[in-house]
Short mmCIF file of C-alpha atoms and ligand atoms in Angstrom, two decimals:
data_model
loop_
_atom_site.label_atom_id
_atom_site.label_comp_id
_atom_site.label_asym_id
_atom_site.label_seq_id
_atom_site.Cartn_x
_atom_site.Cartn_y
_atom_site.Cartn_z
CA MET U 32 -0.06 0.01 0.09
CA ALA U 33 2.85 2.48 0.99
CA ASP U 34 4.40 2.43 -2.45
CA SER U 35 1.23 2.53 -4.47
CA ALA U 36 -0.25 5.91 -5.88
CA VAL U 37 -3.78 5.57 -4.08
CA ALA U 38 -4.92 8.72 -2.72
CA LEU U 39 -5.13 8.58 1.17
CA GLU U 40 -8.78 9.57 1.17
CA ASP U 41 -9.61 6.54 -0.99
CA VAL U 42 -8.14 4.11 1.42
CA ALA U 43 -10.47 2.41 3.96
CA SER U 44 -10.22 3.63 7.61
CA VAL U 45 -9.42 0.06 8.82
CA ASP U 46 -6.49 -0.20 6.35
CA ILE U 47 -5.20 3.28 7.83
CA MET U 48 -5.61 2.24 11.42
CA THR U 49 -4.02 -1.13 10.77
CA GLU U 50 -1.02 0.77 9.15
CA LEU U 51 -0.82 3.51 12.07
CA LEU U 52 -0.70 0.45 14.52
CA ARG U 53 1.99 -1.32 12.70
CA ARG U 54 3.86 1.94 12.71
CA PHE U 55 3.54 2.40 16.28
CA LYS U 56 4.62 -1.18 17.02
CA CYS U 57 7.65 -0.74 14.70
CA SER U 58 8.71 2.49 16.62
CA SER U 59 9.66 0.39 19.55
CA LYS U 60 11.78 -2.21 17.62
CA PRO U 61 15.52 -2.05 17.50
CA ASP U 62 16.92 -1.36 13.98
CA LYS U 63 18.30 -4.49 12.34
CA ARG U 64 20.47 -4.93 9.24
CA LEU U 65 20.39 -8.68 8.35
CA ILE U 66 21.88 -10.88 5.64
CA LEU U 67 20.40 -14.26 4.75
CA ILE U 68 22.81 -16.52 3.14
CA GLY U 69 22.27 -20.27 1.81
CA PRO U 70 22.22 -22.11 -1.27
CA PRO U 71 19.05 -22.09 -3.66
CA GLY U 72 16.10 -23.79 -1.89
CA SER U 73 17.57 -23.55 1.54
CA GLY U 74 14.34 -21.59 2.83
CA LYS U 75 15.61 -17.89 2.78
CA GLY U 76 12.57 -16.68 1.07
CA THR U 77 10.22 -18.61 3.26
CA GLN U 78 11.61 -17.37 6.49
CA SER U 79 12.00 -13.62 5.33
CA PRO U 80 8.34 -12.61 5.82
CA MET U 81 8.28 -13.61 9.24
CA ILE U 82 11.47 -11.71 10.00
CA LYS U 83 10.38 -8.69 8.07
CA ASP U 84 6.78 -8.58 10.03
CA ASP U 85 8.60 -9.19 13.46
CA TYR U 86 11.17 -6.31 13.02
CA CYS U 87 9.50 -4.04 10.53
CA LEU U 88 12.38 -4.60 7.95
CA CYS U 89 12.43 -4.51 4.24
CA HIS U 90 12.97 -7.65 2.25
CA LEU U 91 15.62 -6.95 -0.60
CA ALA U 92 15.90 -9.99 -2.78
CA THR U 93 18.22 -9.56 -5.77
CA GLY U 94 16.92 -12.49 -7.36
CA ASP U 95 13.26 -11.11 -7.25
CA MET U 96 14.59 -7.64 -8.50
CA LEU U 97 16.40 -9.11 -11.34
CA ARG U 98 13.44 -11.34 -12.55
CA ALA U 99 11.32 -8.24 -12.34
CA ALA U 100 13.81 -6.65 -14.61
CA VAL U 101 13.98 -9.38 -16.99
CA ALA U 102 10.19 -9.53 -17.19
CA ALA U 103 10.15 -5.78 -17.92
CA LYS U 104 12.81 -6.05 -20.41
CA THR U 105 14.63 -3.05 -18.69
CA PRO U 106 18.31 -2.46 -19.84
CA LEU U 107 19.40 -4.20 -16.37
CA GLY U 108 17.05 -7.25 -17.24
CA ILE U 109 18.47 -7.54 -20.73
CA LYS U 110 21.99 -7.52 -19.38
CA ALA U 111 21.23 -10.11 -16.53
CA LYS U 112 19.14 -12.73 -18.40
CA GLU U 113 21.61 -14.83 -19.96
CA ALA U 114 23.73 -15.56 -16.82
CA MET U 115 20.40 -16.04 -14.96
CA ASP U 116 19.08 -18.61 -17.39
CA LYS U 117 22.31 -20.57 -17.01
CA GLY U 118 22.32 -20.44 -13.54
CA GLU U 119 25.45 -18.27 -13.24
CA LEU U 120 25.99 -14.96 -11.42
CA VAL U 121 25.11 -11.56 -12.89
CA SER U 122 28.00 -9.18 -12.81
CA ASP U 123 28.95 -7.47 -9.18
CA ASP U 124 28.44 -4.01 -10.58
CA LEU U 125 24.88 -4.88 -11.64
CA VAL U 126 23.53 -6.11 -8.31
CA VAL U 127 25.44 -3.68 -6.16
CA GLY U 128 23.68 -0.84 -8.03
CA ILE U 129 20.29 -2.23 -7.64
CA ILE U 130 20.86 -2.75 -3.76
CA ASP U 131 22.39 0.64 -3.16
CA GLU U 132 19.26 2.13 -4.70
CA ALA U 133 16.83 -0.35 -3.05
CA MET U 134 18.26 0.40 0.47
CA LYS U 135 16.84 4.12 0.15
CA LYS U 136 13.38 2.97 0.21
CA THR U 137 11.30 4.28 3.28
CA SER U 138 10.33 0.81 4.15
CA CYS U 139 14.10 0.11 4.73
CA GLN U 140 14.17 2.95 7.67
CA LYS U 141 14.30 0.37 10.38
CA GLY U 142 16.70 -1.78 8.72
CA PHE U 143 16.69 -4.64 5.88
CA ILE U 144 16.97 -8.29 5.05
CA LEU U 145 19.36 -8.92 2.34
CA ASP U 146 18.19 -12.28 0.75
CA GLY U 147 20.72 -13.51 -2.04
CA PHE U 148 22.99 -10.72 -1.74
CA PRO U 149 26.18 -10.64 -1.31
CA ARG U 150 26.83 -13.51 -3.15
CA THR U 151 30.53 -12.76 -3.75
CA VAL U 152 33.39 -11.50 -1.51
CA VAL U 153 33.57 -8.39 -3.89
CA GLN U 154 29.92 -7.73 -3.21
CA ALA U 155 30.38 -8.13 0.47
CA GLN U 156 33.46 -5.57 0.46
CA LYS U 157 31.19 -3.15 -1.67
CA LEU U 158 28.09 -3.51 0.78
CA ASP U 159 30.53 -2.71 3.62
CA GLU U 160 31.63 0.36 1.99
CA MET U 161 28.23 1.46 1.26
CA LEU U 162 27.11 0.92 5.03
CA GLU U 163 30.43 2.76 6.25
CA LYS U 164 29.20 5.85 4.15
CA GLN U 165 25.72 5.67 6.13
CA GLY U 166 27.45 5.01 9.48
CA THR U 167 25.85 1.71 9.81
CA LYS U 168 26.99 -2.23 9.58
CA ILE U 169 25.51 -5.49 9.34
CA ASP U 170 24.31 -6.86 12.61
CA LYS U 171 23.92 -10.69 11.84
CA VAL U 172 24.29 -13.07 8.85
CA LEU U 173 21.99 -16.08 9.12
CA ASN U 174 23.70 -19.03 7.31
CA PHE U 175 20.99 -21.45 5.90
CA ALA U 176 23.26 -24.62 6.41
CA ILE U 177 21.86 -27.57 4.43
CA ASP U 178 23.14 -30.48 2.33
CA ASP U 179 23.11 -30.20 -1.34
CA SER U 180 21.10 -33.56 -1.61
CA ILE U 181 17.97 -32.18 -0.16
CA LEU U 182 17.86 -29.20 -2.55
CA GLU U 183 16.74 -30.80 -5.93
CA GLU U 184 13.34 -31.85 -4.22
CA ARG U 185 12.58 -28.59 -2.78
CA ILE U 186 13.55 -26.72 -5.94
CA THR U 187 11.67 -28.80 -8.36
CA GLY U 188 8.54 -28.80 -6.25
CA ARG U 189 8.56 -24.91 -5.63
CA TRP U 190 5.77 -22.68 -6.75
CA ILE U 191 5.62 -18.83 -6.28
CA HIS U 192 3.20 -16.16 -6.29
CA PRO U 193 5.02 -13.61 -8.18
CA SER U 194 3.57 -10.29 -7.01
CA SER U 195 3.83 -11.08 -3.30
CA GLY U 196 6.74 -13.35 -3.20
CA ARG U 197 4.77 -16.07 -1.31
CA THR U 198 6.39 -19.39 -1.79
CA TYR U 199 4.72 -22.81 -1.81
CA HIS U 200 5.79 -26.41 -2.30
CA THR U 201 3.85 -29.29 -3.81
CA LYS U 202 4.83 -31.54 -0.91
CA PHE U 203 6.29 -29.34 2.05
CA ALA U 204 3.81 -26.24 1.80
CA PRO U 205 1.02 -26.86 -0.61
CA PRO U 206 -1.39 -24.13 -1.44
CA LYS U 207 -5.13 -24.66 -0.34
CA VAL U 208 -6.00 -24.85 -4.06
CA PRO U 209 -3.39 -26.35 -6.21
CA GLY U 210 -1.73 -23.80 -8.57
CA LEU U 211 -3.37 -20.91 -6.81
CA ASP U 212 -2.31 -18.55 -4.08
CA ASP U 213 -4.07 -18.80 -0.82
CA VAL U 214 -4.55 -15.17 -0.28
CA THR U 215 -5.49 -13.68 -3.80
CA GLY U 216 -6.44 -16.76 -5.62
CA GLU U 217 -4.06 -15.82 -8.49
CA PRO U 218 -2.02 -18.37 -10.36
CA LEU U 219 1.18 -19.56 -9.15
CA ILE U 220 4.29 -19.91 -11.31
CA GLN U 221 7.38 -22.13 -11.43
CA ARG U 222 10.81 -20.36 -11.98
CA ARG U 223 12.53 -21.18 -15.30
CA ASP U 224 15.70 -21.83 -13.54
CA ASP U 225 14.08 -24.30 -10.92
CA THR U 226 15.13 -27.30 -13.12
CA PRO U 227 17.75 -29.96 -12.10
CA ALA U 228 20.22 -28.93 -14.66
CA VAL U 229 20.13 -25.16 -13.90
CA LEU U 230 20.24 -26.05 -10.07
CA LYS U 231 23.43 -27.89 -10.55
CA SER U 232 25.23 -24.66 -12.00
CA ARG U 233 23.52 -22.69 -9.39
CA LEU U 234 24.97 -24.84 -6.65
CA GLU U 235 28.42 -24.89 -8.24
CA ALA U 236 28.34 -21.04 -8.18
CA PHE U 237 27.27 -21.11 -4.51
CA HIS U 238 30.10 -23.32 -3.50
CA ARG U 239 32.76 -21.63 -5.61
CA GLN U 240 31.63 -18.00 -5.14
CA THR U 241 29.44 -17.54 -2.13
CA GLU U 242 30.82 -19.84 0.36
CA PRO U 243 33.75 -17.70 0.68
CA VAL U 244 31.35 -14.97 1.70
CA ILE U 245 30.31 -17.06 4.67
CA HIS U 246 33.85 -17.22 5.87
CA TYR U 247 34.18 -13.26 5.59
CA TYR U 248 31.55 -12.88 7.84
CA GLY U 249 32.48 -15.58 10.23
CA SER U 250 35.83 -13.89 10.49
CA LYS U 251 33.86 -10.71 11.71
CA GLY U 252 32.01 -12.58 14.62
CA ILE U 253 28.58 -11.94 13.24
CA LEU U 254 27.76 -15.20 11.67
CA ALA U 255 24.88 -17.51 13.00
CA ASN U 256 24.47 -21.14 11.63
CA LEU U 257 20.99 -22.45 10.98
CA PRO U 258 19.79 -26.03 10.65
CA ALA U 259 18.14 -25.36 7.34
CA GLU U 260 17.16 -29.03 6.70
CA LYS U 261 14.65 -29.17 9.59
CA PRO U 262 10.93 -28.37 8.95
CA PRO U 263 10.04 -24.78 8.34
CA LYS U 264 8.56 -23.92 11.92
CA GLU U 265 11.57 -25.30 13.59
CA VAL U 266 13.82 -23.13 11.38
CA THR U 267 11.54 -20.12 12.33
CA SER U 268 12.29 -20.68 15.95
CA GLU U 269 15.85 -21.01 15.51
CA VAL U 270 15.71 -17.86 13.58
CA GLN U 271 13.89 -16.07 16.37
CA LYS U 272 16.31 -17.50 18.91
CA VAL U 273 19.39 -16.07 16.96
CA LEU U 274 17.68 -12.67 16.37
CA SER U 275 16.55 -12.23 20.02
CA SER U 276 20.07 -12.98 21.48
P1 ADP S 72 15.44 -19.94 -1.08
O1 ADP S 72 14.79 -18.50 -0.86
O2 ADP S 72 16.42 -20.09 -0.06
O3 ADP S 72 15.80 -20.27 -2.61
P2 ADP S 72 12.68 -20.93 -0.60
O4 ADP S 72 12.38 -20.16 0.70
O5 ADP S 72 12.15 -20.58 -1.94
O6 ADP S 72 14.32 -21.02 -0.90
O7 ADP S 72 12.47 -22.55 -0.23
C1 ADP S 72 12.45 -23.41 -1.54
C2 ADP S 72 11.30 -24.45 -1.46
O8 ADP S 72 11.44 -25.20 -0.36
C3 ADP S 72 9.83 -23.68 -1.50
O9 ADP S 72 8.99 -24.49 -2.25
C4 ADP S 72 9.54 -23.80 0.11
O10 ADP S 72 8.16 -23.98 0.24
C5 ADP S 72 10.21 -24.93 0.47
N1 ADP S 72 10.76 -25.05 1.90
C6 ADP S 72 11.33 -23.95 2.55
N2 ADP S 72 11.83 -24.14 3.68
C7 ADP S 72 11.64 -25.54 3.66
C8 ADP S 72 11.85 -26.40 4.93
N3 ADP S 72 12.47 -25.91 6.04
N4 ADP S 72 11.63 -27.76 4.78
C9 ADP S 72 10.83 -28.07 3.78
N5 ADP S 72 10.56 -27.25 2.57
C10 ADP S 72 10.88 -25.99 2.50
P1 AMP S 73 17.84 -16.44 -6.50
O1 AMP S 73 16.44 -15.85 -6.56
O2 AMP S 73 18.52 -15.48 -5.33
O3 AMP S 73 17.98 -17.72 -6.68
O4 AMP S 73 18.79 -15.76 -7.75
C1 AMP S 73 18.28 -16.17 -9.12
C2 AMP S 73 19.47 -15.60 -10.13
O5 AMP S 73 19.65 -14.22 -10.09
C3 AMP S 73 20.77 -16.40 -9.80
O6 AMP S 73 20.94 -17.59 -10.20
C4 AMP S 73 21.69 -15.28 -10.31
O7 AMP S 73 21.88 -15.39 -11.68
C5 AMP S 73 20.99 -14.00 -10.21
N1 AMP S 73 21.41 -13.24 -8.94
C6 AMP S 73 20.68 -13.04 -7.98
N2 AMP S 73 21.37 -12.40 -6.67
C7 AMP S 73 22.57 -12.18 -7.23
C8 AMP S 73 23.77 -11.76 -6.65
N3 AMP S 73 23.74 -11.24 -5.49
N4 AMP S 73 24.80 -11.67 -7.59
C9 AMP S 73 24.95 -12.19 -8.72
N5 AMP S 73 23.98 -12.67 -9.41
C10 AMP S 73 22.73 -12.65 -8.59
#
């Protein structure tokens, strides 16, 4: 609602009251700047809405932003598409630019959840530079630790509601009506890179380029390892434990 162009007088009173209440609750929450790191299918997108609501943060997923750019055929999307289709990483400069811009949103005032960024040590260093300029820093990095063997079933069964980012799974988190979003009833889609062949390259990229990022934050003492192979609710309570400590 906050980002849309609807005039305030056209918004229902109940929606205004709900938003006021949310802002009031948020005002007492500490600021948090978080990174979620883990291979594709490890559960980052599934856990993000809960963290976002609990701490009043914005959720910045570079993969979602890039897919939107590809769908809209923007110059950024045109540059990113080939690497994404192959399961390779897009260039550091492209993603650093979109994150820098996205962090300026009003919804990021109390902090952010970075999901899928940084994915290389260069991106992590550039992020540190950006935050240093703002006089802030990352508070915690949540590492969704999981064995590769579990990921193919998670990835090939994943269904997404593109406009909200809600994620379902045919076996582990089925929608009430197959193929339709629980909240809006709109159709769900499968990602074009959620295939066993592309997953293989995405995992290679993760091990070669992103695992060093985990060590980068480990050496800074802000890394928390999560048992991401557990059921979603158990992962949620582990996340809550880490964030409240
Ligand atoms: P990521 O954002 O890390 O790529 P997702 O959160 O989209 O991963 O999860 C991938 C798929 O696995 C989704 O279909 C989701 O419903 C399912 N999933 C997420 N967490 C779990 C879990 N803890 N156990 C079983 N399935 C899960
Ligand atoms: P994801 O939605 O996080 O699985 O990302 C989907 C695809 O977007 C990846 O396979 C990459 O091609 C690209 N991508 C997303 N985030 C980044 C990033 N931080 N750096 C480079 N490429 C990225």
